[in-house]
Coordinates of N, CA and C in Angstrom, one line a residue:
X1 N 265.4 -158.5 99.3 CA 265.2 -157.1 98.9 C 264.3 -157.0 97.7
X2 N 264.5 -157.9 96.7 CA 263.6 -157.8 95.5 C 262.2 -158.0 95.8
X3 N 261.9 -159.0 96.8 CA 260.5 -159.2 97.2 C 259.9 -158.0 97.9
X4 N 260.7 -157.3 98.6 CA 260.3 -156.1 99.3 C 259.9 -155.0 98.3
X5 N 260.7 -154.8 97.3 CA 260.4 -153.8 96.2 C 259.2 -154.2 95.4
X6 N 259.1 -155.5 95.0 CA 257.9 -155.9 94.3 C 256.6 -155.8 95.2
X7 N 256.7 -156.2 96.4 CA 255.6 -156.1 97.3 C 255.2 -154.6 97.5
X8 N 256.2 -153.7 97.6 CA 255.9 -152.3 97.8 C 255.2 -151.8 96.5
X9 N 255.6 -152.2 95.4 CA 255.0 -151.7 94.1 C 253.5 -152.2 94.1
X10 N 253.3 -153.4 94.4 CA 252.0 -154.0 94.4 C 251.1 -153.2 95.4
X11 N 251.6 -153.0 96.6 CA 250.9 -152.3 97.6 C 250.5 -150.8 97.2
X12 N 251.5 -150.2 96.6 CA 251.3 -148.8 96.1 C 250.2 -148.8 95.0
X13 N 250.3 -149.7 94.1 CA 249.2 -149.8 93.1 C 247.9 -150.1 93.7
X14 N 247.8 -151.0 94.6 CA 246.6 -151.3 95.3 C 246.0 -150.2 96.0
X15 N 246.8 -149.4 96.8 CA 246.3 -148.3 97.5 C 245.8 -147.2 96.5
X16 N 246.6 -146.9 95.4 CA 246.2 -145.9 94.5 C 244.9 -146.4 93.7
X17 N 244.8 -147.6 93.4 CA 243.6 -148.1 92.7 C 242.4 -148.0 93.6
X18 N 242.5 -148.4 94.9 CA 241.4 -148.3 95.8 C 241.0 -146.8 96.0
X19 N 242.0 -145.9 96.1 CA 241.6 -144.5 96.2 C 240.9 -144.0 95.0
X20 N 241.4 -144.4 93.8 CA 240.7 -144.0 92.6 C 239.3 -144.6 92.4
X21 N 239.1 -145.8 92.9 CA 237.8 -146.4 92.9 C 236.8 -145.8 93.9
X22 N 237.3 -145.4 95.1 CA 236.4 -144.9 96.1 C 236.2 -143.4 96.0
X23 N 237.2 -142.7 95.6 CA 237.1 -141.2 95.7 C 237.5 -140.5 94.4
X24 N 236.9 -140.9 93.2 CA 237.4 -140.4 92.0 C 237.1 -138.9 91.8
X25 N 236.1 -138.4 92.5 CA 235.7 -137.0 92.3 C 236.6 -136.1 93.2
X26 N 237.3 -136.6 94.1 CA 238.1 -135.8 95.0 C 239.6 -135.9 94.8
X27 N 240.0 -136.6 93.7 CA 241.4 -136.8 93.4 C 241.8 -136.1 92.0
X28 N 243.0 -135.7 91.9 CA 243.5 -135.2 90.6 C 243.6 -136.3 89.5
X29 N 244.4 -136.0 88.5 CA 244.5 -136.9 87.4 C 245.0 -138.3 87.8
X30 N 244.5 -139.3 87.1 CA 244.7 -140.7 87.4 C 246.2 -141.1 87.4
X31 N 246.9 -140.5 86.5 CA 248.4 -140.8 86.4 C 249.1 -140.3 87.6
X32 N 248.7 -139.1 88.1 CA 249.4 -138.5 89.3 C 249.1 -139.4 90.5
X33 N 247.9 -139.9 90.6 CA 247.5 -140.7 91.8 C 248.3 -142.0 91.8
X34 N 248.4 -142.6 90.6 CA 249.1 -143.9 90.5 C 250.6 -143.7 90.8
X35 N 251.2 -142.6 90.3 CA 252.6 -142.3 90.5 C 252.9 -142.0 92.0
X36 N 251.9 -141.3 92.6 CA 252.1 -141.0 94.0 C 252.0 -142.2 94.9
X37 N 251.1 -143.1 94.6 CA 251.0 -144.3 95.3 C 252.2 -145.2 95.2
X38 N 252.8 -145.3 94.0 CA 254.0 -146.1 93.8 C 255.2 -145.4 94.5
X39 N 255.4 -144.1 94.3 CA 256.5 -143.5 94.9 C 256.5 -143.5 96.4
X40 N 255.3 -143.3 96.9 CA 255.1 -143.3 98.4 C 255.5 -144.7 99.0
X41 N 255.0 -145.8 98.3 CA 255.3 -147.1 98.7 C 256.8 -147.4 98.7
X42 N 257.4 -147.1 97.5 CA 258.8 -147.3 97.4 C 259.6 -146.6 98.4
X43 N 259.3 -145.3 98.7 CA 260.0 -144.5 99.6 C 259.8 -145.1 101.1
X44 N 258.5 -145.5 101.4 CA 258.3 -146.0 102.7 C 259.0 -147.3 102.9
X45 N 259.1 -148.2 101.9 CA 259.9 -149.4 102.0 C 261.4 -149.1 102.2
X46 N 261.9 -148.1 101.5 CA 263.3 -147.8 101.6 C 263.6 -147.2 103.0
X47 N 262.8 -146.3 103.5 CA 263.1 -145.8 104.8 C 263.0 -146.8 105.9
X48 N 262.0 -147.7 105.8 CA 261.8 -148.7 106.8 C 262.9 -149.7 106.8
X49 N 263.3 -150.1 105.6 CA 264.4 -151.0 105.4 C 265.7 -150.4 105.9
X50 N 265.9 -149.1 105.7 CA 267.2 -148.5 106.1 C 267.2 -148.3 107.7
X51 N 266.0 -148.1 108.2 CA 265.9 -147.9 109.7 C 266.0 -149.2 110.5
X52 N 265.4 -150.2 110.0 CA 265.3 -151.5 110.7 C 266.3 -152.5 110.2
X53 N 266.9 -152.3 109.1 CA 267.8 -153.3 108.5 C 267.0 -154.4 107.9
X54 N 267.7 -155.5 107.7 CA 267.1 -156.7 107.0 C 266.3 -157.5 108.1
X55 N 265.2 -157.0 108.5 CA 264.4 -157.7 109.5 C 263.2 -158.5 108.8
X56 N 263.3 -158.7 107.6 CA 262.3 -159.4 106.9 C 261.4 -158.5 106.1
X57 N 260.6 -159.0 105.2 CA 259.8 -158.1 104.3 C 258.6 -157.5 105.0
X58 N 258.1 -158.1 106.1 CA 256.9 -157.5 106.7 C 257.0 -156.1 107.2
X59 N 258.1 -155.7 108.0 CA 258.2 -154.3 108.4 C 258.3 -153.4 107.2
X60 N 259.0 -153.8 106.2 CA 259.2 -152.9 105.0 C 257.9 -152.7 104.3
X61 N 257.1 -153.7 104.3 CA 255.8 -153.6 103.6 C 254.8 -152.8 104.4
X62 N 254.9 -152.9 105.8 CA 254.1 -152.0 106.6 C 254.5 -150.5 106.5
X63 N 255.8 -150.3 106.4 CA 256.2 -148.9 106.1 C 255.8 -148.4 104.8
X64 N 255.8 -149.3 103.8 CA 255.4 -148.9 102.4 C 253.9 -148.6 102.4
X65 N 253.1 -149.4 103.1 CA 251.7 -149.1 103.2 C 251.4 -147.8 103.9
X66 N 252.1 -147.5 105.0 CA 251.8 -146.3 105.7 C 252.2 -145.0 104.9
X67 N 253.4 -145.0 104.3 CA 253.8 -143.9 103.5 C 253.0 -143.7 102.3
X68 N 252.6 -144.8 101.6 CA 251.7 -144.7 100.5 C 250.4 -144.1 100.8
X69 N 249.8 -144.6 101.9 CA 248.5 -144.0 102.3 C 248.6 -142.6 102.7
X70 N 249.6 -142.2 103.4 CA 249.8 -140.8 103.8 C 250.0 -139.9 102.6
X71 N 250.8 -140.3 101.6 CA 251.1 -139.5 100.5 C 249.8 -139.4 99.6
X72 N 249.0 -140.4 99.5 CA 247.8 -140.3 98.7 C 246.8 -139.4 99.4
X73 N 246.8 -139.4 100.7 CA 245.8 -138.6 101.5 C 246.1 -137.1 101.2
X74 N 247.4 -136.8 100.9 CA 247.7 -135.4 100.6 C 247.1 -134.9 99.3
X75 N 246.7 -135.8 98.4 CA 246.2 -135.4 97.1 C 244.7 -135.1 97.2
X76 N 244.0 -135.5 98.3 CA 242.6 -135.3 98.4 C 242.2 -133.9 98.4
X77 N 241.1 -133.6 97.6 CA 240.5 -132.2 97.6 C 239.3 -132.2 98.5
X78 N 238.9 -131.1 99.0 CA 237.7 -131.0 99.8 C 236.4 -131.4 99.0
X79 N 235.5 -132.0 99.6 CA 234.3 -132.4 99.0 C 233.4 -131.2 98.8
X80 N 232.9 -130.9 97.7 CA 232.1 -129.7 97.4 C 230.6 -129.9 97.8
X81 N 230.2 -131.1 98.0 CA 228.8 -131.3 98.3 C 228.4 -131.1 99.8
X82 N 229.4 -131.0 100.6 CA 229.1 -130.9 102.1 C 229.3 -129.5 102.6
X83 N 229.0 -128.5 101.8 CA 229.1 -127.1 102.2 C 227.9 -126.7 103.2
X84 N 228.3 -126.0 104.2 CA 227.3 -125.5 105.1 C 227.2 -124.0 105.0
X85 N 226.1 -123.4 105.4 CA 225.9 -122.0 105.4 C 227.0 -121.3 106.3
X86 N 227.2 -120.0 106.0 CA 228.2 -119.3 106.7 C 227.7 -118.8 108.0
X87 N 226.4 -118.7 108.2 CA 225.9 -118.2 109.5 C 225.6 -119.4 110.4
X88 N 226.1 -119.2 111.6 CA 225.9 -120.3 112.6 C 224.6 -120.0 113.4
X89 N 223.9 -121.0 113.6 CA 222.6 -120.8 114.4 C 222.9 -121.2 115.8
X90 N 222.4 -120.3 116.7 CA 222.6 -120.5 118.1 C 221.2 -120.9 118.7
X91 N 221.3 -121.7 119.7 CA 220.0 -122.1 120.4 C 219.8 -121.4 121.7

């Protein structure tokens, strides 16, 4: 159980760090992104461990990665550089 928690924390930090590195202009404050990655990973590991029982650390880590990525994706803001005109052209 301790290894699952530590693994989930590392995964959450890794996902948050990767998001901050790749998309810094589309994310809010750094502290919020790190907290969301950690909380999502811990929650995902908890839910997966509760649903599947003690089936080893791999399923819990997969659940942690999925929930962490999903919760981080909710923080993304639209990209301002890809705006298109409001009038549609017809051919």
